[in-house]
Amino acid sequence: TTPPGEAGHTGSTAAPAGADALIRLEHVNKHFGEFHALKDIDLAIPRGQVAIVLGPSGSGKSTLCRTINRLETIDDDGGRILIHGEPLPAEGRELARLRAEVGMVFQSFNLFAHKSILENVTLGPIRVKGKPKAEAERHAMELLERVGVAHQATKMPAQLSGGQQQRVAIARALAMEPQALLFDEPTSALDPEMVQEVLDVMVGLAKEGMTMVVVTHEMGFARKAGDRVIFMADGEVLEDTDPESFFTNPRHERAQDFLGKIL
Ligand code: ADP
Ligand code: MG
């Protein structure tokens, strides 16, 4: 694997902007009524990159993730989101197919409360991808093993700790065999002692070359696993650089202010 930094740097800055980007946003705007939540966002995430999204509360980080996964529509003003070059359609089968290629992990886990851990992981592959049940279960057990909760497979979500539930949520996302994963503050709802076990799984994925967009306030993780920092404020991308530059030499006053508050 590439040391943290290298893959992303060449991908994000040296290559022609987004030439072979896995995720690409072009002139993306998003309004909630009168409120302008995303302002003309242009971003290209190359395959294999770990992009950390930072910014104060309300800056549009979740909205950014949600539009990439089409949980939110974008303004109909010519902006586009493309997954490996294919524009995300508004609805239908093509949307379902492209959406399955970008998994999402939420702050609040969002496991199906009335399904077992194993069923949480097999449901998507069976229903959306049409996998035979036995095969889906075999793959799910491998993934649960990998995130360290295989022994909990028959339990219900409420019987697991927050850290375990979030690891199941990661296994569930991986079960769809996505090309990229979006994480929206995956450790913010966890008790402090459970944060590391989730970050460890994410570091493992990063090392294996998974393309990841990670909204997080975990600066240790950002420095260790991130190839790139995208700093947002008020719906705009104000800085887009490598983690070392961002943390040692933030250029924008808003970024300096933000780092001053969290470090
Ligand atoms: P962040 O994740 O950076 O904290 P969000 O993307 O959640 O920020 O929100 C950005 C802004 O958009 C906030 O001001 C928020 O209140 C607003 N917003 C987000 N979702 C909605 C919504 N569904 N309706 C109206 N306003 C929203
Ligand atoms: Mg948010």
mmCIF file of N, CA and C in Angstrom, residues 18-139:
data_model
loop_
_atom_site.group_PDB
_atom_site.id
_atom_site.type_symbol
_atom_site.label_atom_id
_atom_site.label_comp_id
_atom_site.label_asym_id
_atom_site.label_seq_id
_atom_site.Cartn_x
_atom_site.Cartn_y
_atom_site.Cartn_z
ATOM 1 N N GLY A 18 -9.384 15.816 -11.825
ATOM 2 C CA GLY A 18 -10.437 14.817 -11.822
ATOM 3 C C GLY A 18 -10.530 13.957 -13.064
ATOM 4 N N ALA A 19 -9.413 13.817 -13.775
ATOM 5 C CA ALA A 19 -9.430 13.068 -15.026
ATOM 6 C C ALA A 19 -10.113 11.715 -14.866
ATOM 7 N N ASP A 20 -9.690 10.945 -13.854
ATOM 8 C CA ASP A 20 -10.339 9.654 -13.676
ATOM 9 C C ASP A 20 -10.939 9.572 -12.273
ATOM 10 N N ALA A 21 -11.583 10.647 -11.864
ATOM 11 C CA ALA A 21 -12.144 10.698 -10.521
ATOM 12 C C ALA A 21 -13.216 9.640 -10.345
ATOM 13 N N LEU A 22 -13.228 9.031 -9.150
ATOM 14 C CA LEU A 22 -14.292 8.089 -8.831
ATOM 15 C C LEU A 22 -15.568 8.865 -8.468
ATOM 16 N N ILE A 23 -15.377 9.941 -7.716
ATOM 17 C CA ILE A 23 -16.516 10.797 -7.362
ATOM 18 C C ILE A 23 -16.189 12.203 -7.852
ATOM 19 N N ARG A 24 -17.099 12.793 -8.529
ATOM 20 C CA ARG A 24 -16.833 14.132 -9.060
ATOM 21 C C ARG A 24 -18.058 15.018 -8.884
ATOM 22 N N LEU A 25 -17.831 16.198 -8.334
ATOM 23 C CA LEU A 25 -18.904 17.190 -8.234
ATOM 24 C C LEU A 25 -18.526 18.366 -9.117
ATOM 25 N N GLU A 26 -19.469 18.789 -9.938
ATOM 26 C CA GLU A 26 -19.232 19.920 -10.830
ATOM 27 C C GLU A 26 -20.277 20.988 -10.560
ATOM 28 N N HIS A 27 -19.827 22.131 -10.100
ATOM 29 C CA HIS A 27 -20.732 23.277 -9.882
ATOM 30 C C HIS A 27 -21.977 22.893 -9.107
ATOM 31 N N VAL A 28 -21.771 22.179 -8.011
ATOM 32 C CA VAL A 28 -22.928 21.715 -7.258
ATOM 33 C C VAL A 28 -23.409 22.799 -6.287
ATOM 34 N N ASN A 29 -24.670 23.138 -6.425
ATOM 35 C CA ASN A 29 -25.337 24.048 -5.491
ATOM 36 C C ASN A 29 -26.481 23.315 -4.829
ATOM 37 N N LYS A 30 -26.721 23.711 -3.579
ATOM 38 C CA LYS A 30 -27.862 23.130 -2.862
ATOM 39 C C LYS A 30 -28.509 24.225 -2.015
ATOM 40 N N HIS A 31 -29.765 24.458 -2.269
ATOM 41 C CA HIS A 31 -30.534 25.378 -1.422
ATOM 42 C C HIS A 31 -31.532 24.586 -0.584
ATOM 43 N N PHE A 32 -31.712 25.015 0.652
ATOM 44 C CA PHE A 32 -32.878 24.582 1.440
ATOM 45 C C PHE A 32 -33.756 25.821 1.509
ATOM 46 N N GLY A 33 -34.747 25.898 0.681
ATOM 47 C CA GLY A 33 -35.520 27.134 0.607
ATOM 48 C C GLY A 33 -34.607 28.267 0.166
ATOM 49 N N GLU A 34 -34.552 29.316 0.970
ATOM 50 C CA GLU A 34 -33.710 30.473 0.635
ATOM 51 C C GLU A 34 -32.253 30.234 1.028
ATOM 52 N N PHE A 35 -32.037 29.236 1.894
ATOM 53 C CA PHE A 35 -30.703 29.049 2.467
ATOM 54 C C PHE A 35 -29.774 28.318 1.497
ATOM 55 N N HIS A 36 -28.628 28.915 1.238
ATOM 56 C CA HIS A 36 -27.680 28.357 0.279
ATOM 57 C C HIS A 36 -26.672 27.467 1.018
ATOM 58 N N ALA A 37 -26.926 26.165 1.049
ATOM 59 C CA ALA A 37 -26.143 25.253 1.891
ATOM 60 C C ALA A 37 -24.855 24.770 1.216
ATOM 61 N N LEU A 38 -24.865 24.602 -0.098
ATOM 62 C CA LEU A 38 -23.641 24.251 -0.836
ATOM 63 C C LEU A 38 -23.485 25.250 -1.971
ATOM 64 N N LYS A 39 -22.305 25.863 -2.040
ATOM 65 C CA LYS A 39 -22.096 26.960 -2.986
ATOM 66 C C LYS A 39 -21.075 26.591 -4.054
ATOM 67 N N ASP A 40 -21.587 26.203 -5.189
ATOM 68 C CA ASP A 40 -20.743 25.976 -6.362
ATOM 69 C C ASP A 40 -19.545 25.068 -6.051
ATOM 70 N N ILE A 41 -19.845 23.880 -5.574
ATOM 71 C CA ILE A 41 -18.785 22.946 -5.174
ATOM 72 C C ILE A 41 -18.244 22.186 -6.392
ATOM 73 N N ASP A 42 -16.943 22.247 -6.541
ATOM 74 C CA ASP A 42 -16.231 21.452 -7.543
ATOM 75 C C ASP A 42 -15.244 20.573 -6.791
ATOM 76 N N LEU A 43 -15.376 19.267 -6.946
ATOM 77 C CA LEU A 43 -14.477 18.363 -6.233
ATOM 78 C C LEU A 43 -14.284 17.117 -7.074
ATOM 79 N N ALA A 44 -13.077 16.603 -7.066
ATOM 80 C CA ALA A 44 -12.837 15.324 -7.729
ATOM 81 C C ALA A 44 -12.083 14.434 -6.749
ATOM 82 N N ILE A 45 -12.675 13.301 -6.435
ATOM 83 C CA ILE A 45 -12.050 12.350 -5.515
ATOM 84 C C ILE A 45 -11.526 11.176 -6.332
ATOM 85 N N PRO A 46 -10.217 11.055 -6.462
ATOM 86 C CA PRO A 46 -9.678 9.929 -7.227
ATOM 87 C C PRO A 46 -9.823 8.608 -6.470
ATOM 88 N N ARG A 47 -9.808 7.541 -7.219
ATOM 89 C CA ARG A 47 -9.861 6.202 -6.647
ATOM 90 C C ARG A 47 -8.722 6.011 -5.647
ATOM 91 N N GLY A 48 -9.048 5.453 -4.504
ATOM 92 C CA GLY A 48 -8.016 5.148 -3.507
ATOM 93 C C GLY A 48 -7.710 6.284 -2.554
ATOM 94 N N GLN A 49 -8.303 7.414 -2.760
ATOM 95 C CA GLN A 49 -7.997 8.558 -1.892
ATOM 96 C C GLN A 49 -8.847 8.534 -0.614
ATOM 97 N N VAL A 50 -8.235 8.998 0.471
ATOM 98 C CA VAL A 50 -8.976 9.227 1.711
ATOM 99 C C VAL A 50 -9.063 10.740 1.905
ATOM 100 N N ALA A 51 -10.233 11.282 1.663
ATOM 101 C CA ALA A 51 -10.442 12.730 1.759
ATOM 102 C C ALA A 51 -11.156 13.036 3.066
ATOM 103 N N ILE A 52 -10.515 13.857 3.884
ATOM 104 C CA ILE A 52 -11.093 14.240 5.172
ATOM 105 C C ILE A 52 -11.828 15.564 4.987
ATOM 106 N N VAL A 53 -13.079 15.620 5.413
ATOM 107 C CA VAL A 53 -13.844 16.866 5.308
ATOM 108 C C VAL A 53 -13.960 17.469 6.702
ATOM 109 N N LEU A 54 -13.438 18.665 6.837
ATOM 110 C CA LEU A 54 -13.460 19.369 8.115
ATOM 111 C C LEU A 54 -14.242 20.668 7.965
ATOM 112 N N GLY A 55 -14.696 21.177 9.087
ATOM 113 C CA GLY A 55 -15.364 22.472 9.051
ATOM 114 C C GLY A 55 -16.289 22.626 10.232
ATOM 115 N N PRO A 56 -16.588 23.881 10.586
ATOM 116 C CA PRO A 56 -17.479 24.109 11.730
ATOM 117 C C PRO A 56 -18.872 23.549 11.481
ATOM 118 N N SER A 57 -19.595 23.378 12.549
ATOM 119 C CA SER A 57 -20.966 22.895 12.467
ATOM 120 C C SER A 57 -21.790 23.817 11.567
ATOM 121 N N GLY A 58 -22.589 23.213 10.708
ATOM 122 C CA GLY A 58 -23.437 24.005 9.816
ATOM 123 C C GLY A 58 -22.757 24.411 8.525
ATOM 124 N N SER A 59 -21.536 23.919 8.290
ATOM 125 C CA SER A 59 -20.809 24.363 7.098
ATOM 126 C C SER A 59 -21.219 23.609 5.829
ATOM 127 N N GLY A 60 -21.975 22.537 5.989
ATOM 128 C CA GLY A 60 -22.456 21.820 4.807
ATOM 129 C C GLY A 60 -21.820 20.461 4.589
ATOM 130 N N LYS A 61 -21.098 19.946 5.586
ATOM 131 C CA LYS A 61 -20.388 18.681 5.442
ATOM 132 C C LYS A 61 -21.368 17.513 5.239
ATOM 133 N N SER A 62 -22.376 17.449 6.096
ATOM 134 C CA SER A 62 -23.351 16.361 5.951
ATOM 135 C C SER A 62 -24.121 16.503 4.643
ATOM 136 N N THR A 63 -24.473 17.718 4.317
ATOM 137 C CA THR A 63 -25.208 17.943 3.065
ATOM 138 C C THR A 63 -24.369 17.480 1.879
ATOM 139 N N LEU A 64 -23.084 17.747 1.934
ATOM 140 C CA LEU A 64 -22.185 17.292 0.865
ATOM 141 C C LEU A 64 -22.257 15.768 0.728
ATOM 142 N N CYS A 65 -22.103 15.059 1.845
ATOM 143 C CA CYS A 65 -22.168 13.586 1.805
ATOM 144 C C CYS A 65 -23.527 13.120 1.295
ATOM 145 N N ARG A 66 -24.557 13.754 1.788
ATOM 146 C CA ARG A 66 -25.915 13.314 1.436
ATOM 147 C C ARG A 66 -26.228 13.556 -0.042
ATOM 148 N N THR A 67 -25.672 14.603 -0.615
ATOM 149 C CA THR A 67 -25.917 14.808 -2.047
ATOM 150 C C THR A 67 -25.145 13.782 -2.872
ATOM 151 N N ILE A 68 -23.935 13.416 -2.421
ATOM 152 C CA ILE A 68 -23.148 12.429 -3.177
ATOM 153 C C ILE A 68 -23.897 11.099 -3.218
ATOM 154 N N ASN A 69 -24.571 10.785 -2.124
ATOM 155 C CA ASN A 69 -25.319 9.531 -2.076
ATOM 156 C C ASN A 69 -26.779 9.713 -2.488
ATOM 157 N N ARG A 70 -27.084 10.902 -2.965
ATOM 158 C CA ARG A 70 -28.416 11.226 -3.475
ATOM 159 C C ARG A 70 -29.515 11.056 -2.422
ATOM 160 N N LEU A 71 -29.103 11.272 -1.143
ATOM 161 C CA LEU A 71 -30.121 11.338 -0.098
ATOM 162 C C LEU A 71 -30.739 12.725 -0.124
ATOM 163 N N GLU A 72 -30.033 13.669 -0.753
ATOM 164 C CA GLU A 72 -30.561 15.009 -1.017
ATOM 165 C C GLU A 72 -30.420 15.271 -2.514
ATOM 166 N N THR A 73 -31.373 15.950 -3.074
ATOM 167 C CA THR A 73 -31.226 16.406 -4.461
ATOM 168 C C THR A 73 -30.301 17.616 -4.471
ATOM 169 N N ILE A 74 -29.767 17.940 -5.628
ATOM 170 C CA ILE A 74 -29.024 19.198 -5.763
ATOM 171 C C ILE A 74 -29.868 20.160 -6.597
ATOM 172 N N ASP A 75 -29.482 21.442 -6.581
ATOM 173 C CA ASP A 75 -30.227 22.427 -7.362
ATOM 174 C C ASP A 75 -30.157 22.055 -8.846
ATOM 175 N N ASP A 76 -31.227 22.346 -9.519
ATOM 176 C CA ASP A 76 -31.319 22.027 -10.937
ATOM 177 C C ASP A 76 -30.834 23.244 -11.743
ATOM 178 N N ASP A 77 -29.516 23.481 -11.660
ATOM 179 C CA ASP A 77 -28.981 24.670 -12.332
ATOM 180 C C ASP A 77 -27.743 24.322 -13.146
ATOM 181 N N GLY A 78 -27.672 23.067 -13.579
ATOM 182 C CA GLY A 78 -26.550 22.669 -14.426
ATOM 183 C C GLY A 78 -25.429 21.961 -13.691
ATOM 184 N N GLY A 79 -25.459 21.978 -12.352
ATOM 185 C CA GLY A 79 -24.456 21.246 -11.585
ATOM 186 C C GLY A 79 -24.689 19.743 -11.709
ATOM 187 N N ARG A 80 -23.604 18.962 -11.511
ATOM 188 C CA ARG A 80 -23.758 17.504 -11.631
ATOM 189 C C ARG A 80 -22.875 16.783 -10.624
ATOM 190 N N ILE A 81 -23.291 15.557 -10.318
ATOM 191 C CA ILE A 81 -22.448 14.647 -9.539
ATOM 192 C C ILE A 81 -22.257 13.404 -10.389
ATOM 193 N N LEU A 82 -21.003 12.980 -10.528
ATOM 194 C CA LEU A 82 -20.713 11.806 -11.348
ATOM 195 C C LEU A 82 -19.996 10.762 -10.511
ATOM 196 N N ILE A 83 -20.396 9.518 -10.687
ATOM 197 C CA ILE A 83 -19.707 8.389 -10.056
ATOM 198 C C ILE A 83 -19.005 7.637 -11.188
ATOM 199 N N HIS A 84 -17.704 7.491 -11.065
ATOM 200 C CA HIS A 84 -16.820 7.028 -12.158
ATOM 201 C C HIS A 84 -17.319 7.473 -13.533
ATOM 202 N N GLY A 85 -17.566 8.765 -13.622
ATOM 203 C CA GLY A 85 -17.898 9.359 -14.916
ATOM 204 C C GLY A 85 -19.367 9.324 -15.295
ATOM 205 N N GLU A 86 -20.170 8.563 -14.529
ATOM 206 C CA GLU A 86 -21.593 8.478 -14.860
ATOM 207 C C GLU A 86 -22.386 9.463 -14.010
ATOM 208 N N PRO A 87 -23.129 10.358 -14.646
ATOM 209 C CA PRO A 87 -23.927 11.308 -13.871
ATOM 210 C C PRO A 87 -24.988 10.580 -13.036
ATOM 211 N N LEU A 88 -25.141 11.006 -11.788
ATOM 212 C CA LEU A 88 -26.175 10.431 -10.920
ATOM 213 C C LEU A 88 -27.540 10.844 -11.449
ATOM 214 N N PRO A 89 -28.363 9.878 -11.824
ATOM 215 C CA PRO A 89 -29.696 10.247 -12.302
ATOM 216 C C PRO A 89 -30.603 10.600 -11.124
ATOM 217 N N ALA A 90 -31.736 11.203 -11.410
ATOM 218 C CA ALA A 90 -32.645 11.649 -10.354
ATOM 219 C C ALA A 90 -33.295 10.477 -9.632
ATOM 220 N N GLU A 91 -33.569 9.406 -10.354
ATOM 221 C CA GLU A 91 -34.276 8.292 -9.724
ATOM 222 C C GLU A 91 -34.134 7.034 -10.579
ATOM 223 N N GLY A 92 -34.778 5.970 -10.113
ATOM 224 C CA GLY A 92 -34.857 4.759 -10.918
ATOM 225 C C GLY A 92 -33.732 3.770 -10.673
ATOM 226 N N ARG A 93 -33.684 2.759 -11.521
ATOM 227 C CA ARG A 93 -32.736 1.650 -11.383
ATOM 228 C C ARG A 93 -31.288 2.088 -11.463
ATOM 229 N N GLU A 94 -31.017 3.008 -12.381
ATOM 230 C CA GLU A 94 -29.651 3.491 -12.544
ATOM 231 C C GLU A 94 -29.175 4.198 -11.288
ATOM 232 N N LEU A 95 -30.083 4.943 -10.666
ATOM 233 C CA LEU A 95 -29.731 5.606 -9.410
ATOM 234 C C LEU A 95 -29.416 4.551 -8.354
ATOM 235 N N ALA A 96 -30.258 3.538 -8.251
ATOM 236 C CA ALA A 96 -30.044 2.488 -7.250
ATOM 237 C C ALA A 96 -28.696 1.812 -7.466
ATOM 238 N N ARG A 97 -28.358 1.586 -8.726
ATOM 239 C CA ARG A 97 -27.098 0.911 -9.038
ATOM 240 C C ARG A 97 -25.899 1.792 -8.646
ATOM 241 N N LEU A 98 -25.937 3.068 -9.030
ATOM 242 C CA LEU A 98 -24.815 3.951 -8.700
ATOM 243 C C LEU A 98 -24.734 4.217 -7.203
ATOM 244 N N ARG A 99 -25.900 4.308 -6.577
ATOM 245 C CA ARG A 99 -25.914 4.565 -5.135
ATOM 246 C C ARG A 99 -25.275 3.393 -4.382
ATOM 247 N N ALA A 100 -25.505 2.190 -4.881
ATOM 248 C CA ALA A 100 -24.919 1.012 -4.236
ATOM 249 C C ALA A 100 -23.397 1.027 -4.327
ATOM 250 N N GLU A 101 -22.869 1.795 -5.256
ATOM 251 C CA GLU A 101 -21.414 1.844 -5.410
ATOM 252 C C GLU A 101 -20.754 2.794 -4.415
ATOM 253 N N VAL A 102 -21.574 3.592 -3.750
ATOM 254 C CA VAL A 102 -21.048 4.521 -2.742
ATOM 255 C C VAL A 102 -21.779 4.268 -1.428
ATOM 256 N N GLY A 103 -21.117 3.565 -0.503
ATOM 257 C CA GLY A 103 -21.749 3.247 0.779
ATOM 258 C C GLY A 103 -21.683 4.428 1.717
ATOM 259 N N MET A 104 -22.577 4.430 2.692
ATOM 260 C CA MET A 104 -22.537 5.537 3.644
ATOM 261 C C MET A 104 -22.649 5.016 5.071
ATOM 262 N N VAL A 105 -21.852 5.606 5.947
ATOM 263 C CA VAL A 105 -21.885 5.270 7.369
ATOM 264 C C VAL A 105 -22.231 6.557 8.119
ATOM 265 N N PHE A 106 -23.266 6.488 8.929
ATOM 266 C CA PHE A 106 -23.805 7.671 9.588
ATOM 267 C C PHE A 106 -23.330 7.762 11.034
ATOM 268 N N GLN A 107 -23.467 8.962 11.574
ATOM 269 C CA GLN A 107 -23.144 9.175 12.984
ATOM 270 C C GLN A 107 -23.966 8.254 13.885
ATOM 271 N N SER A 108 -25.231 8.067 13.523
ATOM 272 C CA SER A 108 -26.166 7.362 14.411
ATOM 273 C C SER A 108 -26.383 5.893 14.019
ATOM 274 N N PHE A 109 -25.403 5.302 13.335
ATOM 275 C CA PHE A 109 -25.384 3.883 12.934
ATOM 276 C C PHE A 109 -26.513 3.506 11.971
ATOM 277 N N ASN A 110 -27.779 3.854 12.345
ATOM 278 C CA ASN A 110 -28.920 3.555 11.476
ATOM 279 C C ASN A 110 -29.068 2.075 11.134
ATOM 280 N N LEU A 111 -28.769 1.190 12.086
ATOM 281 C CA LEU A 111 -29.027 -0.237 11.840
ATOM 282 C C LEU A 111 -30.530 -0.493 11.912
ATOM 283 N N PHE A 112 -30.980 -1.543 11.244
ATOM 284 C CA PHE A 112 -32.396 -1.927 11.341
ATOM 285 C C PHE A 112 -32.587 -2.569 12.717
ATOM 286 N N ALA A 113 -33.379 -1.905 13.551
ATOM 287 C CA ALA A 113 -33.488 -2.310 14.958
ATOM 288 C C ALA A 113 -34.119 -3.686 15.133
ATOM 289 N N HIS A 114 -34.979 -4.068 14.191
ATOM 290 C CA HIS A 114 -35.712 -5.330 14.359
ATOM 291 C C HIS A 114 -35.115 -6.483 13.562
ATOM 292 N N LYS A 115 -33.901 -6.285 13.085
ATOM 293 C CA LYS A 115 -33.212 -7.353 12.358
ATOM 294 C C LYS A 115 -31.945 -7.722 13.137
ATOM 295 N N SER A 116 -31.558 -8.983 13.031
ATOM 296 C CA SER A 116 -30.312 -9.401 13.694
ATOM 297 C C SER A 116 -29.123 -8.725 13.016
ATOM 298 N N ILE A 117 -27.978 -8.817 13.678
ATOM 299 C CA ILE A 117 -26.750 -8.262 13.106
ATOM 300 C C ILE A 117 -26.486 -8.884 11.733
ATOM 301 N N LEU A 118 -26.605 -10.203 11.659
ATOM 302 C CA LEU A 118 -26.355 -10.876 10.378
ATOM 303 C C LEU A 118 -27.326 -10.374 9.306
ATOM 304 N N GLU A 119 -28.613 -10.282 9.666
ATOM 305 C CA GLU A 119 -29.603 -9.809 8.684
ATOM 306 C C GLU A 119 -29.336 -8.371 8.260
ATOM 307 N N ASN A 120 -28.871 -7.552 9.194
ATOM 308 C CA ASN A 120 -28.537 -6.175 8.829
ATOM 309 C C ASN A 120 -27.517 -6.145 7.696
ATOM 310 N N VAL A 121 -26.604 -7.108 7.726
ATOM 311 C CA VAL A 121 -25.528 -7.104 6.733
ATOM 312 C C VAL A 121 -25.943 -7.812 5.440
ATOM 313 N N THR A 122 -26.866 -8.770 5.535
ATOM 314 C CA THR A 122 -27.224 -9.531 4.325
ATOM 315 C C THR A 122 -28.384 -8.917 3.538
ATOM 316 N N LEU A 123 -29.167 -8.075 4.196
ATOM 317 C CA LEU A 123 -30.399 -7.569 3.577
ATOM 318 C C LEU A 123 -30.157 -6.877 2.233
ATOM 319 N N GLY A 124 -29.221 -5.935 2.217
ATOM 320 C CA GLY A 124 -28.950 -5.183 0.984
ATOM 321 C C GLY A 124 -28.492 -6.093 -0.149
ATOM 322 N N PRO A 125 -27.460 -6.914 0.110
ATOM 323 C CA PRO A 125 -26.987 -7.804 -0.953
ATOM 324 C C PRO A 125 -28.087 -8.733 -1.491
ATOM 325 N N ILE A 126 -28.970 -9.219 -0.614
ATOM 326 C CA ILE A 126 -30.041 -10.105 -1.074
ATOM 327 C C ILE A 126 -31.089 -9.311 -1.859
ATOM 328 N N ARG A 127 -31.551 -8.201 -1.257
ATOM 329 C CA ARG A 127 -32.653 -7.467 -1.885
ATOM 330 C C ARG A 127 -32.238 -6.622 -3.064
ATOM 331 N N VAL A 128 -31.120 -5.918 -2.907
ATOM 332 C CA VAL A 128 -30.739 -4.968 -3.962
ATOM 333 C C VAL A 128 -29.875 -5.633 -5.027
ATOM 334 N N LYS A 129 -28.980 -6.525 -4.594
ATOM 335 C CA LYS A 129 -28.063 -7.123 -5.565
ATOM 336 C C LYS A 129 -28.486 -8.523 -6.000
ATOM 337 N N GLY A 130 -29.551 -9.040 -5.371
ATOM 338 C CA GLY A 130 -30.049 -10.348 -5.766
ATOM 339 C C GLY A 130 -29.103 -11.499 -5.443
ATOM 340 N N LYS A 131 -28.273 -11.335 -4.397
ATOM 341 C CA LYS A 131 -27.364 -12.422 -4.012
ATOM 342 C C LYS A 131 -28.134 -13.570 -3.368
ATOM 343 N N PRO A 132 -27.768 -14.798 -3.652
ATOM 344 C CA PRO A 132 -28.365 -15.924 -2.935
ATOM 345 C C PRO A 132 -28.065 -15.792 -1.444
ATOM 346 N N LYS A 133 -29.040 -16.217 -0.620
ATOM 347 C CA LYS A 133 -28.924 -16.016 0.823
ATOM 348 C C LYS A 133 -27.654 -16.641 1.407
ATOM 349 N N ALA A 134 -27.367 -17.865 1.012
ATOM 350 C CA ALA A 134 -26.198 -18.546 1.592
ATOM 351 C C ALA A 134 -24.911 -17.792 1.287
ATOM 352 N N GLU A 135 -24.825 -17.295 0.070
ATOM 353 C CA GLU A 135 -23.631 -16.559 -0.323
ATOM 354 C C GLU A 135 -23.550 -15.230 0.438
ATOM 355 N N ALA A 136 -24.704 -14.569 0.563
ATOM 356 C CA ALA A 136 -24.737 -13.291 1.295
ATOM 357 C C ALA A 136 -24.324 -13.511 2.748
ATOM 358 N N GLU A 137 -24.766 -14.623 3.328
ATOM 359 C CA GLU A 137 -24.433 -14.908 4.726
ATOM 360 C C GLU A 137 -22.946 -15.232 4.898
ATOM 361 N N ARG A 138 -22.424 -15.961 3.945
ATOM 362 C CA ARG A 138 -20.996 -16.298 4.006
ATOM 363 C C ARG A 138 -20.155 -15.017 3.953
ATOM 364 N N HIS A 139 -20.504 -14.159 3.019
ATOM 365 C CA HIS A 139 -19.762 -12.906 2.871
ATOM 366 C C HIS A 139 -19.947 -12.019 4.107
#
